[in-house]
Amino acid sequence: IVSEIMETNPIPVLTIQTTPFDDQRPGTNGLRKKTSVFESKKNYLQNYIQSVLSSIDLRDRQGCTMVVGSDGRYFSRAAIEVIVQMAAANGIGRLVIGHSGILSTPAVSCIIRKIKAIGGIILTASHSPGGPAGDFGIKFNIANGGPSPDTVMERIYQVSRTLEEYAICPDLHIDLSRLGRQDFDLENKFKPFRVEIVDSVEIYLNMLRGIFDFGAIKSLLTGPEQLKIRIDAMNGVMGPYVRRILCDELGAPANSAVNCVPLEDFGGQHPNPNPTFAVSLVESMKGGEFGFGAAFDADGDRCMILGQNGFFVNPSDSLAVMAANLSCIPYFRQAGIRGLARSMPTSMALDRVAKAMKVALYETPAGWRFFGNLMDSGRCSFCGEESFGTGSDHIREKDGLWAVLVWLSVISVRKQGVEEIVKDHWVKFGRNYYCRFDYEGVDPRAAYYLMRDLEAVITDKAFISQKFAVGNNVYSVEKTDNFEYIDPVDGSVSRNQGLRIVFTDSSRIIFRLSGSGVGVGATIRIYAESYERDPERHSRETQVVLGPLIAIALKISDIHERTNGCGDACWGIYSLVFKMTVYRCLYINICHYCT
Ligand code: VG1
Ligand code: CO
């Protein structure tokens, strides 16, 4: 009787009329908007999901497997329900979803690859705040496990602009809390639609076991000379991963892990692992009790590394130090290192490591999607960005907890502390002083004109070979451009990726517009970097070393005047002393613009 009921009551598949939106172009990594836009604008979520599903070739889509996860932020559960209903209606055969909807971005990448899924959807706005008044976002990863490349994003956007209907099974309901399979018979479909709820950590943990020497890390964290660590999951997705992997598996005491319960609003905090927002971690590290500290962003792909007494590892340095020490990790000892890659604004510290290792160095635009082709084609083994992301070809995403295990492996092999390892690195390779400023909430038109006018200024013939004197320093312009990237694998060209001013002493100033905001105002990022070979000069204050370059950046861009001054709109993410107000009085008055 039961089977008869099943057969006579398959779940209906409906086609719903809709009208397209014109603002569904994905940014640096996915579509991000205020939560209220997804929650309250009728069909906003449905239209975008339909656009994502329609962007997959019908032959590939029929009966295929996809992965779905979220960083636990508010509205994720409601969105997952819609995604399941629409995936079923659009012919997807199987969805693999994390328990309670929870999966970190690197875990999704890992699972896609492991089960050969066609792609995955991750509900996250990454490091941006969550909650009804916060931000929400949707990442779509492709079959290699990585973020959609530009071609896929463009396809999604084009579909969204003309979308008139979407397909959905509104009567299909799943239980996210029940591990295992749930099958559903659909109207006009031969095969049942299957949902599999999987443990959020297990598959990812198994992958890490194959990469690292767990025994060595365990003895580091539990042995007689035990390294005490402090890991802050920032109330994001990483809590279950930290507890299970670092505490249960690797033996770190339970009090090593804080903020480990994923909260829908991340406790009202920015889940952004930098010294400004991970301030409680910085404070507890300053106490000196812990020798190693780390914090993650909401979706677990970024991480900040701290040493004893709060020693801050600049992410570009972290990238270079990890690269120089990859032989501490069994995975790389086995597979070797084919090439290294960094995003253009990331400091050039990595370039020096690549040179010493005699491997290729690739410089890509900001955003992880550009690393995919390099890794798929075997050109690159390890890569990262200044925005606290590092990763390798073990998956196709940056991977926060993996980065922690790399650092712990290096510490266990070298038997040195974080600060010592970094300083040794500087002695060997020189130090790249580095910082970044973000000007947030800028009027988009003002931002557009600033970039347009600045490009005209710096690409003018008169600008090349110009000299800037600031205090006792003189900087001569060597090269300027608007960065353009030609993908060595498919030849695709990405233009307009940031304004670069390179000086003869290899210091750089970079300007670019952020592409990961939620569309309320623009964010202008300024990056400054300068290289110091002399170990005697490695303990200077970053703001002192980079002050003159920043003065030049402010002057040539006129940014304070164009964005109505500084105030709260801008802050330096690498140090609290970088508040622009400080800079303004310190440097603006002493810089002269020489012609
Ligand atoms: C920022 C970072 C970039 C990173 C991107 C996604 O982009 O600068 O390096 O890849 O966020 O990070 P933008 O365009 O705002 O500078 V995540 O953790 O959302 O995947
Ligand atoms: Co992230």
XYZ file of C-alpha atoms and ligand atoms in Angstrom:
616
model
C 0.000 0.000 0.000
C 2.856 2.303 0.896
C 4.530 1.909 -2.483
C 1.201 2.523 -4.196
C 0.829 5.822 -2.361
C 4.387 6.750 -3.339
C 3.643 6.043 -6.972
C 0.373 7.866 -7.105
C 1.667 10.898 -5.199
C 4.870 12.016 -6.843
C 5.943 15.534 -5.977
C 4.775 18.081 -8.543
C 7.275 20.173 -10.489
C 6.048 23.716 -11.060
C 7.102 26.440 -13.455
C 6.758 29.897 -11.944
C 6.680 33.143 -13.921
C 9.155 35.811 -12.819
C 10.751 39.034 -13.976
C 14.513 39.423 -14.316
C 16.780 41.570 -12.111
C 19.578 43.649 -13.583
C 21.950 43.469 -10.606
C 22.820 39.785 -10.398
C 26.346 39.968 -11.763
C 28.609 37.959 -9.427
C 31.614 39.838 -7.972
C 35.110 38.681 -6.974
C 33.589 35.506 -5.556
C 29.855 35.074 -5.945
C 26.789 37.280 -5.650
C 26.670 39.352 -2.440
C 23.869 41.602 -1.244
C 22.312 42.752 1.987
C 20.458 39.805 3.537
C 17.191 41.715 3.175
C 17.571 41.730 -0.608
C 17.634 37.918 -0.732
C 15.078 37.557 2.026
C 12.477 40.121 1.051
C 12.769 40.841 -2.661
C 10.315 38.466 -4.281
C 12.059 35.791 -6.375
C 15.497 37.382 -5.961
C 17.001 34.162 -4.603
C 14.977 31.936 -6.959
C 16.022 33.929 -10.033
C 19.687 33.683 -9.160
C 19.564 29.966 -8.388
C 17.736 29.354 -11.672
C 20.420 31.376 -13.477
C 23.153 29.269 -11.859
C 21.399 25.987 -12.737
C 20.569 27.122 -16.284
C 24.202 28.068 -16.829
C 25.056 24.353 -16.624
C 24.675 22.595 -19.957
C 21.491 20.507 -19.910
C 23.318 17.273 -20.732
C 25.677 17.792 -17.832
C 22.889 18.782 -15.498
C 20.515 15.828 -15.959
C 21.001 13.360 -13.132
C 24.233 14.978 -11.935
C 25.470 15.457 -8.366
C 25.951 18.833 -6.683
C 27.221 19.847 -3.244
C 25.493 22.435 -1.047
C 26.791 24.042 2.135
C 26.665 27.232 4.139
C 28.730 29.080 6.710
C 25.716 28.988 9.018
C 24.738 32.606 8.571
C 21.170 33.821 8.944
C 18.837 32.889 6.028
C 21.014 29.918 5.017
C 18.470 27.274 6.042
C 15.622 28.975 4.186
C 17.859 29.368 1.129
C 18.939 25.712 1.238
C 15.292 24.638 1.191
C 14.708 26.677 -1.978
C 17.916 25.374 -3.570
C 16.906 21.756 -2.895
C 13.434 22.330 -4.355
C 14.866 24.016 -7.437
C 17.697 21.534 -7.963
C 15.159 18.701 -7.985
C 12.930 20.531 -10.434
C 15.888 21.268 -12.720
C 16.920 17.662 -13.145
C 19.797 17.454 -10.672
C 19.953 13.808 -9.584
C 21.633 14.091 -6.204
C 22.529 16.781 -3.691
C 25.163 16.226 -1.030
C 24.585 18.654 1.838
C 26.459 19.234 5.091
C 24.801 18.311 8.382
C 22.546 21.232 9.445
C 23.637 22.832 6.189
C 27.138 23.458 7.556
C 30.155 23.106 5.238
C 33.215 25.335 5.020
C 34.225 26.624 1.602
C 37.341 24.394 1.509
C 35.235 21.396 2.594
C 32.843 22.008 -0.306
C 35.792 22.164 -2.694
C 37.145 18.924 -1.225
C 33.799 17.098 -1.470
C 33.132 18.243 -5.051
C 36.460 16.733 -6.094
C 36.130 13.620 -3.985
C 32.694 12.582 -5.259
C 33.190 14.025 -8.765
C 30.239 16.387 -8.435
C 29.481 18.828 -11.217
C 29.835 21.750 -8.813
C 28.602 23.214 -5.584
C 26.722 26.110 -4.059
C 28.064 27.787 -0.907
C 25.872 30.200 1.019
C 28.243 32.771 2.468
C 29.315 36.384 2.262
C 32.682 35.227 3.618
C 34.213 37.792 5.993
C 31.185 40.119 5.932
C 28.784 40.300 8.893
C 25.625 38.167 8.950
C 22.104 38.462 10.327
C 18.883 40.076 9.095
C 20.644 43.448 8.829
C 23.927 41.895 7.646
C 25.100 40.426 4.376
C 24.327 37.262 2.447
C 26.014 35.695 -0.524
C 26.030 32.776 -2.925
C 29.219 31.243 -4.310
C 29.032 28.784 -7.182
C 31.984 26.412 -7.579
C 32.601 24.313 -10.661
C 33.597 20.673 -11.173
C 37.272 21.234 -10.318
C 36.100 22.408 -6.881
C 37.076 26.028 -7.468
C 35.185 29.309 -7.820
C 33.496 29.946 -11.175
C 35.822 31.507 -13.717
C 34.750 34.700 -15.507
C 33.189 32.810 -18.413
C 30.809 30.962 -16.069
C 30.009 34.108 -14.090
C 29.230 35.924 -17.313
C 26.927 33.118 -18.438
C 25.053 33.227 -15.122
C 24.696 36.995 -15.376
C 23.419 36.831 -18.953
C 20.774 34.262 -18.020
C 19.694 36.369 -15.038
C 19.095 39.419 -17.224
C 16.404 37.798 -19.322
C 15.007 35.148 -17.002
C 11.234 34.752 -17.258
C 10.499 31.598 -15.307
C 11.990 29.149 -12.878
C 11.276 25.533 -11.935
C 10.612 24.412 -8.379
C 9.111 21.597 -6.288
C 7.536 23.566 -3.427
C 6.210 20.409 -1.734
C 9.627 18.818 -1.346
C 10.975 19.092 2.189
C 14.163 17.612 3.582
C 15.473 17.116 7.081
C 18.887 18.770 7.378
C 19.469 17.265 10.810
C 19.233 13.609 9.695
C 22.464 12.103 8.365
C 22.052 9.773 5.405
C 19.906 9.432 2.277
C 16.480 10.861 1.604
C 14.844 9.906 -1.722
C 11.922 11.657 -3.414
C 9.765 10.646 -6.382
C 9.069 13.546 -8.685
C 6.323 14.033 -11.215
C 7.448 13.166 -14.782
C 10.846 11.942 -13.594
C 11.927 8.314 -13.925
C 14.560 8.333 -11.241
C 14.061 9.482 -7.670
C 15.773 12.668 -6.576
C 18.253 11.947 -3.799
C 19.543 14.104 -0.968
C 22.469 12.932 1.154
C 23.186 14.689 4.418
C 26.853 14.161 5.279
C 28.969 14.855 8.331
C 30.368 18.386 7.891
C 33.930 17.462 8.848
C 34.615 13.779 8.033
C 35.510 13.892 4.321
C 37.646 17.004 4.749
C 39.411 15.524 7.776
C 40.233 12.361 5.811
C 41.807 14.475 3.109
C 43.985 16.319 5.643
C 45.148 12.976 7.074
C 46.630 12.187 3.680
C 48.465 15.523 3.459
C 50.050 15.996 6.895
C 51.947 13.990 9.458
C 49.199 13.946 12.101
C 51.441 12.078 14.523
C 54.069 14.825 14.452
C 51.491 17.590 14.914
C 49.891 15.644 17.734
C 53.144 15.326 19.628
C 53.778 19.039 19.129
C 50.414 19.830 20.721
C 50.510 17.227 23.479
C 54.137 16.287 24.133
C 56.287 17.354 27.086
C 57.296 20.598 25.342
C 53.691 21.142 24.341
C 52.937 24.139 22.124
C 49.920 25.944 23.524
C 47.630 27.246 20.813
C 44.641 29.562 20.699
C 42.251 29.152 17.772
C 39.343 31.539 17.230
C 36.557 30.248 14.976
C 34.919 33.695 15.125
C 31.456 32.093 15.586
C 31.572 31.059 11.924
C 31.588 27.709 10.165
C 34.976 26.604 11.506
C 33.885 25.716 15.045
C 33.073 22.059 14.333
C 36.247 21.661 12.251
C 38.501 23.174 14.913
C 37.032 21.027 17.694
C 37.059 17.817 15.768
C 40.383 18.170 13.990
C 42.577 20.211 16.309
C 41.113 19.103 19.636
C 39.724 15.567 19.151
C 42.167 14.351 16.472
C 45.324 16.289 17.209
C 45.012 16.511 20.956
C 44.880 20.270 21.551
C 43.172 20.893 24.911
C 39.528 21.954 24.689
C 40.337 25.475 25.890
C 42.541 25.999 22.807
C 39.430 26.621 20.766
C 37.155 29.617 21.243
C 33.978 30.929 19.583
C 33.369 27.470 18.172
C 29.575 27.425 17.947
C 28.418 28.687 14.538
C 26.019 31.572 15.142
C 23.605 33.031 12.597
C 24.906 36.544 13.216
C 28.457 35.551 14.260
C 27.697 37.058 17.636
C 27.220 40.458 16.000
C 30.938 40.550 15.032
C 32.686 40.840 11.686
C 33.913 37.283 11.033
C 37.019 38.816 9.517
C 40.374 37.419 10.667
C 42.545 40.512 10.910
C 43.981 42.423 13.879
C 41.098 44.889 13.833
C 38.256 42.388 14.056
C 39.915 39.407 15.747
C 40.802 41.723 18.575
C 40.009 39.292 21.409
C 42.436 36.760 19.927
C 45.105 39.433 19.627
C 44.534 40.358 23.274
C 44.768 36.788 24.538
C 47.919 36.195 22.482
C 49.504 39.274 24.020
C 49.268 37.549 27.404
C 52.168 35.328 26.303
C 50.566 32.062 27.405
C 49.993 30.795 23.864
C 52.725 30.198 21.312
C 50.513 30.064 18.258
C 47.215 31.742 17.387
C 44.855 31.670 14.434
C 41.451 33.015 13.445
C 39.243 32.209 10.456
C 36.648 34.041 8.426
C 33.020 32.886 8.421
C 33.407 30.331 5.618
C 36.830 29.086 6.710
C 38.901 29.846 3.651
C 40.892 32.703 5.209
C 43.057 32.615 8.278
C 45.262 34.958 10.263
C 48.386 33.603 11.972
C 49.792 35.074 15.178
C 52.872 34.162 17.186
C 53.567 34.400 20.889
C 52.840 37.781 22.469
C 50.608 38.653 19.533
C 53.341 38.714 16.857
C 51.387 39.412 13.678
C 52.296 37.472 10.547
C 51.467 39.595 7.557
C 49.510 37.308 5.190
C 51.903 37.960 2.324
C 54.759 36.904 4.615
C 52.802 33.881 5.781
C 52.455 32.867 2.142
C 56.179 33.236 1.473
C 57.247 31.486 4.694
C 54.924 28.555 4.001
C 56.251 28.292 0.437
C 59.857 28.226 1.633
C 59.067 25.437 4.112
C 56.777 23.162 2.121
C 59.269 20.320 2.432
C 58.082 19.988 6.063
C 54.844 18.495 4.710
C 54.605 14.912 3.430
C 52.192 15.891 0.608
C 54.744 18.232 -0.959
C 57.708 15.981 -0.272
C 55.884 13.404 -2.354
C 54.364 15.553 -5.105
C 57.115 18.178 -5.379
C 56.542 21.848 -6.118
C 55.777 22.738 -9.701
C 55.158 26.469 -9.452
C 53.933 29.221 -7.131
C 51.285 31.871 -7.677
C 50.043 35.012 -5.977
C 47.499 37.688 -6.745
C 48.900 40.930 -8.111
C 48.353 43.053 -4.963
C 49.999 40.394 -2.746
C 53.540 41.326 -1.741
C 56.430 40.118 -3.838
C 57.957 38.167 -0.942
C 56.755 34.985 -2.649
C 58.640 35.873 -5.841
C 61.943 35.662 -4.003
C 61.083 32.201 -2.708
C 60.110 31.050 -6.205
C 63.415 32.335 -7.527
C 65.381 30.491 -4.846
C 63.410 27.305 -5.492
C 63.877 27.744 -9.244
C 60.181 27.350 -9.965
C 57.814 29.555 -11.963
C 55.931 32.397 -10.276
C 52.527 33.408 -11.633
C 50.928 36.788 -10.908
C 47.145 36.736 -11.248
C 44.336 39.243 -10.639
C 42.728 39.276 -7.164
C 40.323 36.381 -6.583
C 40.925 32.671 -6.214
C 39.246 31.759 -9.514
C 42.405 32.655 -11.449
C 44.450 29.930 -9.745
C 42.179 27.125 -10.992
C 43.577 26.790 -14.509
C 47.172 27.020 -13.240
C 46.609 24.143 -10.834
C 44.459 22.007 -13.157
C 47.190 22.196 -15.789
C 49.912 21.242 -13.303
C 51.678 24.623 -13.458
C 51.149 25.611 -9.851
C 51.258 23.697 -6.565
C 50.860 26.471 -4.008
C 49.337 29.947 -4.059
C 47.784 32.738 -2.037
C 46.599 36.276 -1.577
C 47.287 39.183 0.752
C 43.711 38.917 2.045
C 44.617 36.065 4.422
C 44.121 33.245 1.926
C 46.601 30.457 1.208
C 46.087 27.132 -0.470
C 47.485 24.460 -2.715
C 46.465 21.993 -5.364
C 45.001 19.637 -2.725
C 41.711 21.443 -3.488
C 40.777 24.516 -5.529
C 40.031 26.956 -2.713
C 42.038 28.783 -0.149
C 41.991 26.746 3.010
C 42.246 28.249 6.501
C 42.639 25.144 8.646
C 45.029 23.576 6.159
C 47.164 26.732 6.537
C 47.156 26.262 10.321
C 48.343 22.680 9.887
C 51.071 23.837 7.491
C 52.320 26.271 10.136
C 52.145 23.651 12.893
C 54.074 21.223 10.681
C 56.752 23.851 10.040
C 56.992 24.608 13.770
C 57.254 20.922 14.614
C 60.011 20.282 12.082
C 62.006 23.478 12.668
C 61.475 23.556 16.429
C 61.202 27.331 16.366
C 58.468 29.783 17.276
C 56.410 31.740 14.757
C 58.330 34.992 15.192
C 61.701 33.289 14.883
C 60.624 31.497 11.711
C 59.413 34.737 10.126
C 62.505 36.705 11.124
C 64.810 33.970 9.843
C 62.914 34.156 6.588
C 63.548 37.896 6.368
C 67.234 37.395 6.999
C 67.413 34.855 4.210
C 65.170 36.557 1.647
C 64.850 40.180 2.796
C 61.690 41.755 4.160
C 58.781 43.089 2.122
C 57.128 45.745 4.269
C 53.487 45.732 3.331
C 50.146 47.293 4.144
C 46.699 47.856 2.738
C 44.064 50.525 3.309
C 40.380 50.169 2.610
C 38.192 53.157 1.883
C 34.690 51.815 2.368
C 31.262 53.212 1.589
C 32.574 55.500 -1.153
C 30.064 56.937 -3.623
C 30.446 54.551 -6.600
C 30.663 57.417 -9.057
C 33.392 59.127 -7.037
C 35.276 55.814 -6.957
C 34.881 55.334 -10.694
C 36.145 58.829 -11.532
C 39.006 58.548 -9.065
C 40.235 55.393 -10.779
C 39.681 56.806 -14.259
C 41.534 60.037 -13.532
C 44.312 58.270 -11.675
C 44.835 55.927 -14.595
C 45.164 58.922 -16.887
C 47.705 60.516 -14.529
C 49.916 57.484 -14.023
C 49.916 56.319 -17.628
C 50.814 59.787 -18.915
C 54.318 59.852 -20.406
C 55.312 62.637 -18.024
C 54.631 60.399 -15.045
C 57.076 57.680 -16.022
C 60.533 58.443 -14.667
C 59.032 61.057 -12.384
C 60.683 61.436 -8.994
C 58.898 61.844 -5.676
C 60.778 63.227 -2.698
C 59.236 62.595 0.702
C 61.426 63.608 3.630
C 64.815 62.036 2.901
C 63.415 59.443 0.512
C 63.344 59.741 -3.234
C 61.207 57.373 -5.303
C 61.613 57.171 -9.072
C 58.767 55.744 -11.079
C 59.882 52.808 -13.164
C 56.695 51.377 -14.561
C 52.962 51.983 -14.349
C 49.983 50.171 -15.783
C 46.446 49.004 -15.382
C 47.111 45.331 -14.657
C 46.022 42.906 -17.332
C 46.238 39.119 -17.092
C 46.436 36.639 -19.904
C 45.611 33.152 -18.679
C 48.467 30.925 -19.891
C 46.125 27.945 -20.186
C 43.095 29.205 -22.109
C 44.430 32.547 -23.321
C 41.524 34.494 -21.812
C 42.314 38.122 -21.058
C 41.250 39.942 -17.873
C 41.673 43.705 -18.131
C 41.341 46.558 -15.688
C 42.587 44.561 -12.677
C 44.203 47.385 -10.707
C 46.478 50.405 -11.141
C 50.137 49.694 -10.442
C 52.932 52.118 -9.792
C 56.292 50.398 -9.513
C 59.377 52.336 -8.416
C 63.006 51.666 -9.301
C 63.739 50.286 -5.813
C 60.941 47.716 -6.515
C 58.526 49.297 -4.060
C 54.936 49.462 -5.295
C 51.669 51.303 -4.816
C 48.490 49.635 -6.074
C 44.931 50.907 -6.337
C 41.950 48.710 -7.061
C 38.218 48.591 -6.577
C 36.916 45.788 -4.410
C 34.587 43.316 -6.065
C 33.316 41.499 -2.992
C 31.060 44.155 -1.449
C 27.290 43.920 -1.195
C 26.658 46.749 -3.628
C 26.106 49.494 -1.068
C 28.863 51.960 -1.916
C 32.248 51.148 -3.407
C 35.440 50.132 -1.620
C 38.782 51.440 -2.839
C 41.816 49.479 -1.727
C 45.304 50.942 -1.632
C 48.240 48.562 -1.213
C 51.794 49.686 -0.480
C 54.954 47.636 -0.383
C 58.673 48.177 -0.124
C 61.600 45.780 0.016
C 64.445 45.831 2.539
C 67.401 43.511 2.103
C 69.450 44.692 5.106
C 68.660 42.603 8.240
C 69.714 45.571 10.379
C 66.638 47.335 9.080
C 64.066 44.568 9.525
C 62.565 45.720 12.815
C 61.329 49.109 11.719
C 57.720 50.159 12.132
C 55.735 49.361 9.000
C 53.997 52.724 9.061
C 57.307 54.532 9.201
C 58.777 52.542 6.316
C 55.674 52.836 4.157
C 54.674 56.343 5.231
C 56.315 58.099 2.292
C 54.746 55.703 -0.242
C 51.344 56.223 1.316
C 51.824 59.959 1.218
C 52.492 59.648 -2.517
C 49.426 57.450 -2.960
C 47.177 59.931 -1.166
C 48.593 62.832 -3.093
C 48.347 61.461 -6.621
C 44.881 60.026 -6.094
C 43.503 62.979 -4.150
C 41.502 60.325 -2.333
C 40.697 62.223 0.830
C 39.276 65.174 -1.015
C 37.362 62.971 -3.424
C 35.874 60.749 -0.741
C 35.122 63.586 1.662
C 37.996 62.985 4.022
C 38.680 59.986 6.120
C 36.718 59.593 9.346
C 35.357 56.104 9.715
C 35.307 55.438 6.013
C 38.821 54.122 5.935
C 40.970 52.010 8.150
C 44.137 50.025 7.736
C 43.494 46.359 8.207
C 46.966 45.460 9.326
C 47.304 47.609 12.375
C 45.176 49.838 14.498
C 47.777 52.578 14.288
C 46.943 52.771 10.621
C 43.811 54.832 11.236
C 43.849 57.310 8.408
C 43.415 60.232 10.736
C 46.878 59.439 12.058
C 48.268 59.255 8.590
C 46.677 62.439 7.613
C 48.443 64.502 10.243
C 51.651 62.510 10.055
C 52.323 62.588 6.381
C 50.010 64.733 4.349
C 51.747 67.897 5.416
C 55.255 66.685 4.853
C 54.915 65.224 1.397
C 55.693 67.311 -1.643
C 54.648 66.426 -5.090
C 57.584 67.015 -7.383
C 57.235 67.559 -11.053
C 38.470 40.140 -1.608
C 39.956 39.872 -1.522
C 40.356 38.772 -2.476
C 39.534 37.512 -2.150
C 38.053 37.849 -2.224
C 37.176 36.673 -1.826
O 38.121 40.608 -2.898
O 40.691 41.039 -1.804
O 41.731 38.524 -2.340
O 39.820 36.484 -3.060
O 37.750 38.935 -1.342
O 37.472 36.246 -0.530
P 37.936 42.176 -3.243
O 37.510 42.212 -4.670
O 36.929 42.701 -2.298
O 39.259 42.812 -3.008
V 36.450 35.164 0.279
O 37.127 34.769 1.676
O 35.034 35.790 0.018
O 36.190 33.960 -0.782
Co 36.006 33.548 2.922
